PDB file of C-alpha atoms in Angstrom:
ATOM      1  CA  UNK N 962     100.183  82.955 104.426  1.00 96.00           C
ATOM      2  CA  UNK N 963     102.361  83.131 107.544  1.00 98.00           C
ATOM      3  CA  UNK N 964     101.970  85.703 110.305  1.00 98.00           C
ATOM      4  CA  UNK N 965     104.834  86.392 112.727  1.00 98.00           C
ATOM      5  CA  UNK N 966     104.672  88.589 115.815  1.00 98.00           C
ATOM      6  CA  UNK N 967     107.826  90.665 116.373  1.00 98.00           C
ATOM      7  CA  UNK N 968     106.358  93.244 118.764  1.00 98.00           C
ATOM      8  CA  UNK N 969     103.076  93.118 120.668  1.00 98.00           C
ATOM      9  CA  UNK N 970     103.244  95.843 123.359  1.00 97.00           C
ATOM     10  CA  UNK N 971     101.365  99.095 123.133  1.00 95.00           C
ATOM     11  CA  UNK N 972     102.161 102.693 124.015  1.00 93.00           C
ATOM     12  CA  UNK N 973     105.869 102.089 124.666  1.00 94.00           C
ATOM     13  CA  UNK N 974     108.308  99.164 125.012  1.00 96.00           C
ATOM     14  CA  UNK N 975     108.144  97.291 128.314  1.00 96.00           C
ATOM     15  CA  UNK N 976     111.144  94.987 128.941  1.00 94.00           C
ATOM     16  CA  UNK N 977     111.041  92.512 131.824  1.00 93.00           C
ATOM     17  CA  UNK N 978     112.181  94.056 135.093  1.00 94.00           C
ATOM     18  CA  UNK N 979     114.405  92.341 137.684  1.00 95.00           C
ATOM     19  CA  UNK N 980     111.414  92.111 140.033  1.00 94.00           C
ATOM     20  CA  UNK N 981     109.347  90.362 137.354  1.00 95.00           C
ATOM     21  CA  UNK N 982     112.141  87.867 136.654  1.00 95.00           C
ATOM     22  CA  UNK N 983     112.470  87.166 140.374  1.00 95.00           C
ATOM     23  CA  UNK N 984     108.710  86.651 140.596  1.00 94.00           C
ATOM     24  CA  UNK N 985     108.851  84.078 137.790  1.00 94.00           C
ATOM     25  CA  UNK N 986     111.706  82.207 139.470  1.00 94.00           C
ATOM     26  CA  UNK N 987     109.876  82.226 142.810  1.00 95.00           C
ATOM     27  CA  UNK N 988     106.671  80.922 141.208  1.00 94.00           C
ATOM     28  CA  UNK N 989     108.614  78.128 139.494  1.00 94.00           C
ATOM     29  CA  UNK N 990     110.480  77.118 142.666  1.00 94.00           C
ATOM     30  CA  UNK N 991     107.221  76.875 144.601  1.00 94.00           C
ATOM     31  CA  UNK N 992     105.980  74.261 142.138  1.00 94.00           C
ATOM     32  CA  UNK N 993     109.037  71.975 142.314  1.00 95.00           C
ATOM     33  CA  UNK N 994     108.756  68.523 143.906  1.00 94.00           C
ATOM     34  CA  UNK N 995     111.505  65.976 144.520  1.00 92.00           C
ATOM     35  CA  UNK N 996     110.309  63.995 141.505  1.00 92.00           C
ATOM     36  CA  UNK N 997     110.820  67.048 139.281  1.00 92.00           C
ATOM     37  CA  UNK N 998     114.590  67.215 139.891  1.00 91.00           C
ATOM     38  CA  UNK N 999     115.644  63.579 140.119  1.00 91.00           C
ATOM     39  CA  UNK N1000     117.238  63.596 136.639  1.00 93.00           C
ATOM     40  CA  UNK N1001     117.671  65.783 133.553  1.00 93.00           C
ATOM     41  CA  UNK N1002     114.601  64.346 131.840  1.00 93.00           C
ATOM     42  CA  UNK N1003     112.323  65.122 134.772  1.00 94.00           C
ATOM     43  CA  UNK N1004     113.757  68.639 135.043  1.00 93.00           C
ATOM     44  CA  UNK N1005     113.064  69.325 131.382  1.00 94.00           C
ATOM     45  CA  UNK N1006     109.547  67.942 131.737  1.00 94.00           C
ATOM     46  CA  UNK N1007     108.955  70.176 134.756  1.00 94.00           C
ATOM     47  CA  UNK N1008     110.042  73.267 132.832  1.00 93.00           C
ATOM     48  CA  UNK N1009     107.969  72.332 129.799  1.00 91.00           C
ATOM     49  CA  UNK N1010     104.857  71.993 131.961  1.00 93.00           C
ATOM     50  CA  UNK N1011     105.185  75.349 133.684  1.00 93.00           C
ATOM     51  CA  UNK N1012     102.475  77.908 132.837  1.00 91.00           C
ATOM     52  CA  UNK N1013     103.426  80.058 129.871  1.00 89.00           C
ATOM     53  CA  UNK N1014     103.471  83.226 131.956  1.00 93.00           C
ATOM     54  CA  UNK N1015     106.234  81.714 134.118  1.00 94.00           C
ATOM     55  CA  UNK N1016     108.391  79.939 131.531  1.00 92.00           C
ATOM     56  CA  UNK N1017     107.963  82.511 128.776  1.00 92.00           C
ATOM     57  CA  UNK N1018     106.933  86.103 128.199  1.00 95.00           C
ATOM     58  CA  UNK N1019     104.576  87.996 125.923  1.00 96.00           C
ATOM     59  CA  UNK N1020     107.515  90.249 125.091  1.00 97.00           C
ATOM     60  CA  UNK N1021     108.276  93.910 125.530  1.00 97.00           C
ATOM     61  CA  UNK N1022     108.683  95.319 122.007  1.00 98.00           C
ATOM     62  CA  UNK N1023     106.204  97.764 120.532  1.00 98.00           C
ATOM     63  CA  UNK N1024     104.048  96.742 117.547  1.00 98.00           C
ATOM     64  CA  UNK N1025     105.458  94.998 114.495  1.00 98.00           C
ATOM     65  CA  UNK N1026     103.837  92.085 112.648  1.00 98.00           C
ATOM     66  CA  UNK N1027     105.176  90.376 109.527  1.00 98.00           C
ATOM     67  CA  UNK N1028     103.026  88.585 106.961  1.00 98.00           C
ATOM     68  CA  UNK N1029     104.616  86.311 104.345  1.00 98.00           C
ATOM     69  CA  UNK N1030     102.536  85.317 101.346  1.00 97.00           C
ATOM     70  CA  UNK N1031     102.440  81.890  99.713  1.00 96.00           C
ATOM     71  CA  UNK N1032     104.746  83.371  97.043  1.00 96.00           C
ATOM     72  CA  UNK N1033     107.272  84.346  99.753  1.00 97.00           C
ATOM     73  CA  UNK N1034     106.505  88.055  99.523  1.00 98.00           C
ATOM     74  CA  UNK N1035     107.011  89.947 102.782  1.00 98.00           C
ATOM     75  CA  UNK N1036     104.685  92.548 104.282  1.00 98.00           C
ATOM     76  CA  UNK N1037     105.467  94.436 107.501  1.00 98.00           C
ATOM     77  CA  UNK N1038     102.667  95.967 109.554  1.00 98.00           C
ATOM     78  CA  UNK N1039     103.907  98.876 111.665  1.00 98.00           C
ATOM     79  CA  UNK N1040     107.461  99.730 112.680  1.00 98.00           C
ATOM     80  CA  UNK N1041     107.608  99.563 116.456  1.00 98.00           C
ATOM     81  CA  UNK N1042     110.742  98.336 118.204  1.00 98.00           C
ATOM     82  CA  UNK N1043     109.861  94.797 117.107  1.00 98.00           C
ATOM     83  CA  UNK N1044     111.143  95.834 113.668  1.00 98.00           C
ATOM     84  CA  UNK N1045     114.695  95.854 115.021  1.00 97.00           C
ATOM     85  CA  UNK N1046     114.180  92.258 116.147  1.00 97.00           C
ATOM     86  CA  UNK N1047     112.866  91.303 112.702  1.00 98.00           C
ATOM     87  CA  UNK N1048     116.101  92.471 111.071  1.00 96.00           C
ATOM     88  CA  UNK N1049     118.192  90.783 113.750  1.00 96.00           C
ATOM     89  CA  UNK N1050     116.461  87.390 113.773  1.00 96.00           C
ATOM     90  CA  UNK N1051     115.230  86.859 110.202  1.00 95.00           C
ATOM     91  CA  UNK N1052     116.725  86.676 106.730  1.00 93.00           C
ATOM     92  CA  UNK N1053     116.153  88.971 103.807  1.00 96.00           C
ATOM     93  CA  UNK N1054     113.444  87.867 101.362  1.00 96.00           C
ATOM     94  CA  UNK N1055     114.690  86.339  98.110  1.00 95.00           C
ATOM     95  CA  UNK N1056     113.534  89.398  96.175  1.00 96.00           C
ATOM     96  CA  UNK N1057     115.136  91.811  98.705  1.00 97.00           C
ATOM     97  CA  UNK N1058     111.823  93.642  98.955  1.00 98.00           C
ATOM     98  CA  UNK N1059     109.373  94.586 101.703  1.00 98.00           C
ATOM     99  CA  UNK N1060     105.974  96.194 101.563  1.00 98.00           C
ATOM    100  CA  UNK N1061     105.356  98.178 104.763  1.00 98.00           C
ATOM    101  CA  UNK N1062     101.881  99.182 105.968  1.00 98.00           C
ATOM    102  CA  UNK N1063     101.423 101.761 108.709  1.00 98.00           C
ATOM    103  CA  UNK N1064      98.309 101.853 110.878  1.00 97.00           C
ATOM    104  CA  UNK N1065      99.145 105.354 112.139  1.00 95.00           C
ATOM    105  CA  UNK N1066     102.116 107.476 113.156  1.00 95.00           C
ATOM    106  CA  UNK N1067     102.077 107.468 116.938  1.00 96.00           C
ATOM    107  CA  UNK N1068     105.577 106.976 118.240  1.00 94.00           C
ATOM    108  CA  UNK N1069     105.234 103.372 119.426  1.00 96.00           C
ATOM    109  CA  UNK N1070     104.370 102.384 115.837  1.00 97.00           C
ATOM    110  CA  UNK N1071     107.261 104.149 114.095  1.00 97.00           C
ATOM    111  CA  UNK N1072     110.099 104.235 116.641  1.00 96.00           C
ATOM    112  CA  UNK N1073     111.689 101.030 115.330  1.00 97.00           C
ATOM    113  CA  UNK N1074     112.013 102.350 111.785  1.00 98.00           C
ATOM    114  CA  UNK N1075     115.454 103.988 112.276  1.00 97.00           C
ATOM    115  CA  UNK N1076     116.722 100.630 113.631  1.00 97.00           C
ATOM    116  CA  UNK N1077     115.574  98.535 110.667  1.00 97.00           C
ATOM    117  CA  UNK N1078     119.026  97.382 109.564  1.00 97.00           C
ATOM    118  CA  UNK N1079     117.806  95.952 106.256  1.00 97.00           C
ATOM    119  CA  UNK N1080     116.697  99.442 105.176  1.00 98.00           C
ATOM    120  CA  UNK N1081     120.347 100.558 105.055  1.00 97.00           C
ATOM    121  CA  UNK N1082     121.200  97.880 102.475  1.00 97.00           C
ATOM    122  CA  UNK N1083     121.270  99.632  99.058  1.00 97.00           C
ATOM    123  CA  UNK N1084     120.004  96.468  97.359  1.00 97.00           C
ATOM    124  CA  UNK N1085     116.848  96.354  99.458  1.00 98.00           C
ATOM    125  CA  UNK N1086     113.680  98.005  98.175  1.00 98.00           C
ATOM    126  CA  UNK N1087     110.790  99.260 100.292  1.00 98.00           C
ATOM    127  CA  UNK N1088     107.274 100.218  99.271  1.00 98.00           C
ATOM    128  CA  UNK N1089     105.634 102.064 102.150  1.00 98.00           C
ATOM    129  CA  UNK N1090     101.845 102.399 102.288  1.00 97.00           C
ATOM    130  CA  UNK N1091      99.645 104.448 104.608  1.00 96.00           C
ATOM    131  CA  UNK N1092      96.496 106.576 104.462  1.00 95.00           C
ATOM    132  CA  UNK N1093      98.529 109.556 105.688  1.00 93.00           C
ATOM    133  CA  UNK N1094      99.962 112.062 103.239  1.00 90.00           C
ATOM    134  CA  UNK N1095     103.612 113.102 103.420  1.00 91.00           C
ATOM    135  CA  UNK N1096     104.543 109.885 105.228  1.00 94.00           C
ATOM    136  CA  UNK N1097     108.169 110.284 104.189  1.00 94.00           C
ATOM    137  CA  UNK N1098     108.366 113.568 106.097  1.00 94.00           C
ATOM    138  CA  UNK N1099     106.705 112.057 109.157  1.00 93.00           C
ATOM    139  CA  UNK N1100     109.157 109.155 109.309  1.00 95.00           C
ATOM    140  CA  UNK N1101     112.162 111.358 108.648  1.00 95.00           C
ATOM    141  CA  UNK N1102     111.335 113.795 111.464  1.00 94.00           C
ATOM    142  CA  UNK N1103     112.397 111.329 114.166  1.00 93.00           C
ATOM    143  CA  UNK N1104     115.697 110.769 112.347  1.00 95.00           C
ATOM    144  CA  UNK N1105     116.805 114.384 112.367  1.00 94.00           C
ATOM    145  CA  UNK N1106     119.367 115.927 114.684  1.00 92.00           C
ATOM    146  CA  UNK N1107     119.307 116.130 117.664  1.00 93.00           C
ATOM    147  CA  UNK N1108     116.931 113.145 117.943  1.00 92.00           C
ATOM    148  CA  UNK N1109     118.923 110.638 115.878  1.00 94.00           C
ATOM    149  CA  UNK N1110     122.456 110.599 114.444  1.00 94.00           C
ATOM    150  CA  UNK N1111     121.571 109.199 110.995  1.00 95.00           C
ATOM    151  CA  UNK N1112     119.031 110.690 108.586  1.00 96.00           C
ATOM    152  CA  UNK N1113     116.550 108.843 106.405  1.00 96.00           C
ATOM    153  CA  UNK N1114     118.702 109.756 103.388  1.00 95.00           C
ATOM    154  CA  UNK N1115     121.221 107.159 104.632  1.00 96.00           C
ATOM    155  CA  UNK N1116     118.715 104.403 103.948  1.00 97.00           C
ATOM    156  CA  UNK N1117     118.186 102.635 100.649  1.00 96.00           C
ATOM    157  CA  UNK N1118     117.255 104.878  97.756  1.00 96.00           C
ATOM    158  CA  UNK N1119     114.837 102.186  96.618  1.00 97.00           C
ATOM    159  CA  UNK N1120     112.175 103.505  98.939  1.00 97.00           C
ATOM    160  CA  UNK N1121     108.780 104.564  97.595  1.00 97.00           C
ATOM    161  CA  UNK N1122     105.822 106.007  99.467  1.00 97.00           C
ATOM    162  CA  UNK N1123     102.190 105.414  98.563  1.00 97.00           C
ATOM    163  CA  UNK N1124      99.080 107.042  99.995  1.00 96.00           C
ATOM    164  CA  UNK N1125      96.161 104.624 100.034  1.00 96.00           C
ATOM    165  CA  UNK N1126      92.472 105.419 100.394  1.00 93.00           C
ATOM    166  CA  UNK N1127      90.342 103.815 103.057  1.00 89.00           C
ATOM    167  CA  UNK N1128      88.036 101.040 101.830  1.00 83.00           C
ATOM    168  CA  UNK N1129      89.911 100.763  98.515  1.00 90.00           C
ATOM    169  CA  UNK N1130      91.633  97.493  97.608  1.00 93.00           C
ATOM    170  CA  UNK N1131      95.325  97.616  96.720  1.00 96.00           C
ATOM    171  CA  UNK N1132      98.101  95.033  96.427  1.00 96.00           C
ATOM    172  CA  UNK N1133     100.628  94.307  99.205  1.00 97.00           C
ATOM    173  CA  UNK N1134     102.975  91.380  98.927  1.00 96.00           C
ATOM    174  CA  UNK N1135     100.874  90.099  96.056  1.00 95.00           C
ATOM    175  CA  UNK N1136      97.873  89.878  98.409  1.00 97.00           C
ATOM    176  CA  UNK N1137      94.675  91.909  98.266  1.00 97.00           C
ATOM    177  CA  UNK N1138      94.816  94.578 100.962  1.00 97.00           C
ATOM    178  CA  UNK N1139      92.288  97.095 102.226  1.00 96.00           C
ATOM    179  CA  UNK N1140      92.374  99.543 105.132  1.00 94.00           C
ATOM    180  CA  UNK N1141      89.595 100.846 107.344  1.00 93.00           C
ATOM    181  CA  UNK N1142      89.597 103.824 109.717  1.00 93.00           C
ATOM    182  CA  UNK N1143      89.228 102.914 113.391  1.00 92.00           C
ATOM    183  CA  UNK N1144      88.396 104.962 116.492  1.00 89.00           C
ATOM    184  CA  UNK N1145      91.659 106.398 117.839  1.00 92.00           C
ATOM    185  CA  UNK N1146      92.946 109.933 118.537  1.00 91.00           C
ATOM    186  CA  UNK N1147      94.562 111.224 115.361  1.00 90.00           C
ATOM    187  CA  UNK N1148      93.195 108.298 113.363  1.00 90.00           C
ATOM    188  CA  UNK N1149      94.330 104.692 113.070  1.00 95.00           C
ATOM    189  CA  UNK N1150      93.631 102.187 110.319  1.00 96.00           C
ATOM    190  CA  UNK N1151      92.994  98.461 110.337  1.00 96.00           C
ATOM    191  CA  UNK N1152      94.261  96.338 107.442  1.00 97.00           C
ATOM    192  CA  UNK N1153      92.837  93.168 105.947  1.00 97.00           C
ATOM    193  CA  UNK N1154      95.124  90.952 103.859  1.00 98.00           C
ATOM    194  CA  UNK N1155      93.503  88.234 101.744  1.00 97.00           C
ATOM    195  CA  UNK N1156      95.053  85.338  99.869  1.00 97.00           C
ATOM    196  CA  UNK N1157      93.707  81.954  98.723  1.00 95.00           C
ATOM    197  CA  UNK N1158      90.385  82.462 100.508  1.00 94.00           C
ATOM    198  CA  UNK N1159      92.161  83.273 103.782  1.00 97.00           C
ATOM    199  CA  UNK N1160      91.766  86.595 105.560  1.00 98.00           C
ATOM    200  CA  UNK N1161      94.097  88.131 108.127  1.00 98.00           C
ATOM    201  CA  UNK N1162      93.102  91.381 109.867  1.00 98.00           C
ATOM    202  CA  UNK N1163      95.406  93.683 111.829  1.00 98.00           C
ATOM    203  CA  UNK N1164      93.430  96.185 113.905  1.00 96.00           C
ATOM    204  CA  UNK N1165      95.625  97.859 116.473  1.00 96.00           C
ATOM    205  CA  UNK N1166      94.884 101.063 118.428  1.00 93.00           C
ATOM    206  CA  UNK N1167      91.128 101.301 118.436  1.00 92.00           C
ATOM    207  CA  UNK N1168      88.408 101.945 120.977  1.00 91.00           C
ATOM    208  CA  UNK N1169      85.561  99.648 120.008  1.00 89.00           C
ATOM    209  CA  UNK N1170      82.124 101.239 120.217  1.00 81.00           C
ATOM    210  CA  UNK N1171      78.633 100.486 118.930  1.00 76.00           C
ATOM    211  CA  UNK N1172      79.370 101.915 115.477  1.00 75.00           C
ATOM    212  CA  UNK N1173      81.934  99.160 114.866  1.00 75.00           C
ATOM    213  CA  UNK N1174      79.175  96.536 114.924  1.00 76.00           C
ATOM    214  CA  UNK N1175      77.167  98.084 112.102  1.00 71.00           C
ATOM    215  CA  UNK N1176      77.084  95.819 109.081  1.00 67.00           C
ATOM    216  CA  UNK N1177      78.115  98.250 106.379  1.00 69.00           C
ATOM    217  CA  UNK N1178      79.873  97.176 103.196  1.00 64.00           C
ATOM    218  CA  UNK N1179      83.280  98.411 104.355  1.00 71.00           C
ATOM    219  CA  UNK N1180      83.053  96.612 107.692  1.00 79.00           C
ATOM    220  CA  UNK N1181      82.000  93.378 106.004  1.00 80.00           C
ATOM    221  CA  UNK N1182      84.910  93.576 103.561  1.00 84.00           C
ATOM    222  CA  UNK N1183      87.486  94.070 106.304  1.00 91.00           C
ATOM    223  CA  UNK N1184      86.286  92.075 109.303  1.00 92.00           C
ATOM    224  CA  UNK N1185      83.619  89.542 108.421  1.00 92.00           C
ATOM    225  CA  UNK N1186      84.686  85.874 108.556  1.00 94.00           C
ATOM    226  CA  UNK N1187      88.342  86.712 109.195  1.00 97.00           C
ATOM    227  CA  UNK N1188      90.445  83.635 109.847  1.00 98.00           C
ATOM    228  CA  UNK N1189      92.686  85.607 112.204  1.00 98.00           C
ATOM    229  CA  UNK N1190      91.991  88.970 113.814  1.00 98.00           C
ATOM    230  CA  UNK N1191      94.764  90.768 115.710  1.00 98.00           C
ATOM    231  CA  UNK N1192      92.903  93.346 117.777  1.00 97.00           C
ATOM    232  CA  UNK N1193      93.748  96.024 120.312  1.00 96.00           C
ATOM    233  CA  UNK N1194      92.804  94.584 123.718  1.00 95.00           C
ATOM    234  CA  UNK N1195      94.949  96.809 125.884  1.00 93.00           C
ATOM    235  CA  UNK N1196      92.649  97.261 128.855  1.00 89.00           C
ATOM    236  CA  UNK N1197      90.735  95.501 131.554  1.00 88.00           C
ATOM    237  CA  UNK N1198      87.145  96.697 131.896  1.00 87.00           C
ATOM    238  CA  UNK N1199      88.101  98.851 134.871  1.00 87.00           C
ATOM    239  CA  UNK N1200      90.880 100.568 132.925  1.00 85.00           C
ATOM    240  CA  UNK N1201      88.594 101.047 129.936  1.00 83.00           C
ATOM    241  CA  UNK N1202      86.109 102.949 132.092  1.00 83.00           C
ATOM    242  CA  UNK N1203      88.769 105.238 133.576  1.00 87.00           C
ATOM    243  CA  UNK N1204      90.481 105.801 130.219  1.00 88.00           C
ATOM    244  CA  UNK N1205      87.580 106.494 127.897  1.00 85.00           C
ATOM    245  CA  UNK N1206      88.522 108.224 124.637  1.00 85.00           C
ATOM    246  CA  UNK N1207      92.167 107.152 124.967  1.00 86.00           C
ATOM    247  CA  UNK N1208      91.652 104.996 121.879  1.00 84.00           C
ATOM    248  CA  UNK N1209      92.036 101.466 123.244  1.00 87.00           C
ATOM    249  CA  UNK N1210      89.747  98.513 123.983  1.00 91.00           C
ATOM    250  CA  UNK N1211      88.951  96.198 126.894  1.00 93.00           C
ATOM    251  CA  UNK N1212      89.431  92.492 126.199  1.00 94.00           C
ATOM    252  CA  UNK N1213      85.727  91.660 126.631  1.00 94.00           C
ATOM    253  CA  UNK N1214      84.720  94.232 124.002  1.00 93.00           C
ATOM    254  CA  UNK N1215      87.315  92.693 121.682  1.00 95.00           C
ATOM    255  CA  UNK N1216      85.653  89.304 122.190  1.00 96.00           C
ATOM    256  CA  UNK N1217      82.209  90.793 121.446  1.00 94.00           C
ATOM    257  CA  UNK N1218      83.548  92.432 118.300  1.00 94.00           C
ATOM    258  CA  UNK N1219      85.250  89.279 117.013  1.00 95.00           C
ATOM    259  CA  UNK N1220      82.162  87.183 117.680  1.00 95.00           C
ATOM    260  CA  UNK N1221      79.877  89.703 115.970  1.00 92.00           C
ATOM    261  CA  UNK N1222      81.955  89.497 112.793  1.00 93.00           C
ATOM    262  CA  UNK N1223      82.250  85.685 112.890  1.00 94.00           C
ATOM    263  CA  UNK N1224      86.008  85.716 113.346  1.00 96.00           C
ATOM    264  CA  UNK N1225      87.628  82.303 113.799  1.00 97.00           C
ATOM    265  CA  UNK N1226      90.711  83.226 115.837  1.00 98.00           C
ATOM    266  CA  UNK N1227      91.201  86.356 117.944  1.00 98.00           C
ATOM    267  CA  UNK N1228      94.651  87.429 119.130  1.00 98.00           C
ATOM    268  CA  UNK N1229      94.656  89.947 121.978  1.00 98.00           C
ATOM    269  CA  UNK N1230      97.216  92.619 121.054  1.00 97.00           C
ATOM    270  CA  UNK N1231      98.784  95.948 122.023  1.00 97.00           C
ATOM    271  CA  UNK N1232      99.338  94.890 125.638  1.00 97.00           C
ATOM    272  CA  UNK N1233      99.498  97.620 128.252  1.00 96.00           C
ATOM    273  CA  UNK N1234     103.111  98.315 129.295  1.00 96.00           C
ATOM    274  CA  UNK N1235     102.026  98.238 132.966  1.00 94.00           C
ATOM    275  CA  UNK N1236     100.725  94.643 132.729  1.00 95.00           C
ATOM    276  CA  UNK N1237     103.170  91.854 133.564  1.00 95.00           C
ATOM    277  CA  UNK N1238     102.956  88.323 132.166  1.00 96.00           C
ATOM    278  CA  UNK N1239     100.893  87.055 135.105  1.00 95.00           C
ATOM    279  CA  UNK N1240      98.257  89.734 134.500  1.00 95.00           C
ATOM    280  CA  UNK N1241      98.254  89.156 130.743  1.00 96.00           C
ATOM    281  CA  UNK N1242      97.684  85.466 131.381  1.00 96.00           C
ATOM    282  CA  UNK N1243      94.758  86.293 133.678  1.00 95.00           C
ATOM    283  CA  UNK N1244      93.308  88.533 130.958  1.00 96.00           C
ATOM    284  CA  UNK N1245      93.582  85.678 128.461  1.00 97.00           C
ATOM    285  CA  UNK N1246      91.823  83.305 130.874  1.00 96.00           C
ATOM    286  CA  UNK N1247      89.089  85.889 131.453  1.00 96.00           C
ATOM    287  CA  UNK N1248      88.658  86.497 127.720  1.00 96.00           C
ATOM    288  CA  UNK N1249      88.280  82.770 127.061  1.00 97.00           C
ATOM    289  CA  UNK N1250      85.801  82.422 129.913  1.00 96.00           C
ATOM    290  CA  UNK N1251      83.835  85.407 128.636  1.00 96.00           C
ATOM    291  CA  UNK N1252      83.720  84.024 125.096  1.00 96.00           C
ATOM    292  CA  UNK N1253      82.290  80.751 126.406  1.00 94.00           C
ATOM    293  CA  UNK N1254      79.907  82.443 128.873  1.00 93.00           C
ATOM    294  CA  UNK N1255      78.525  84.738 126.186  1.00 92.00           C
ATOM    295  CA  UNK N1256      77.772  81.810 123.887  1.00 92.00           C
ATOM    296  CA  UNK N1257      80.758  82.055 121.549  1.00 91.00           C
ATOM    297  CA  UNK N1258      82.524  78.772 122.287  1.00 89.00           C
ATOM    298  CA  UNK N1259      83.653  78.468 118.656  1.00 94.00           C
ATOM    299  CA  UNK N1260      85.756  81.644 118.907  1.00 97.00           C
ATOM    300  CA  UNK N1261      89.376  80.769 119.633  1.00 98.00           C
ATOM    301  CA  UNK N1262      91.115  83.396 121.773  1.00 98.00           C
ATOM    302  CA  UNK N1263      94.876  83.719 122.105  1.00 98.00           C
ATOM    303  CA  UNK N1264      97.426  86.130 123.495  1.00 97.00           C
ATOM    304  CA  UNK N1265      99.729  87.729 120.928  1.00 98.00           C
ATOM    305  CA  UNK N1266     103.298  86.961 122.017  1.00 97.00           C
ATOM    306  CA  UNK N1267     106.647  87.743 120.435  1.00 97.00           C
ATOM    307  CA  UNK N1268     107.923  84.861 118.314  1.00 96.00           C
ATOM    308  CA  UNK N1269     104.517  83.309 117.682  1.00 96.00           C
ATOM    309  CA  UNK N1270     103.929  82.263 114.077  1.00 97.00           C
ATOM    310  CA  UNK N1271     100.536  81.516 112.565  1.00 97.00           C
ATOM    311  CA  UNK N1272     100.063  79.626 109.306  1.00 97.00           C
ATOM    312  CA  UNK N1273      96.901  80.103 107.241  1.00 94.00           C
TER     313      UNK N1273
END
């Protein structure tokens, strides 16, 4: 199983601004010594050793994650603007087929769907799964005039919609899949994908509370012993207090949740559009410190960034 991040921002896309680029350049220049620029090799070494928040970026596209099974079957989780990047930077699967799973229908999770170039190829087939009824109508609404110049009818006719029930196992990309309702306005669903004794969990847009730690059968099936958990960690603690009931989680609560369910690797996800790369890096450092301080040194904590690929 391979997991690829195509979009990791929450709420709306957040491209780098000129001021943020200038800040990165300034931070890099301040670190340069004479030894760092004496030849091409030293310059490359200097760049390679810069902190990730300076030399790279978490990315600005809204949520889209791709999972590829061991049989090379492709599953897409959510259709934020990262979906456009998927079609631009990747190749079609050998079977010309995608299974698509939607966590919910807030705009940042569907706004990339009209820009999914592969969906306009008549040879491509799509099976679209969600717990929401009439999903075809919900996706087509944003493609009607005057909001978009091309309707959903222009896409492949090999498009089928399936309504799935929470806590019921179904097949996606040849993998066992199950969804679980999370705490978010309007409803949002986490998905667990299992293959060859490996479990990947995608849990975006949720406000973790005490009920999420209860060891019911459904929770155990979805979260317990996950190899990788991608979890909404949009807020700092301060923001979480001022934005209660907005449906998002502070990074420290995400760490508590992952540790409680014996998760191996936690990827902080759904980054706030107001947070730049420096702040996201500080959140990652704080999350790692908190995991160690709270006695969960075995929990590996990472920042979800565009282009990152995980192999299970």
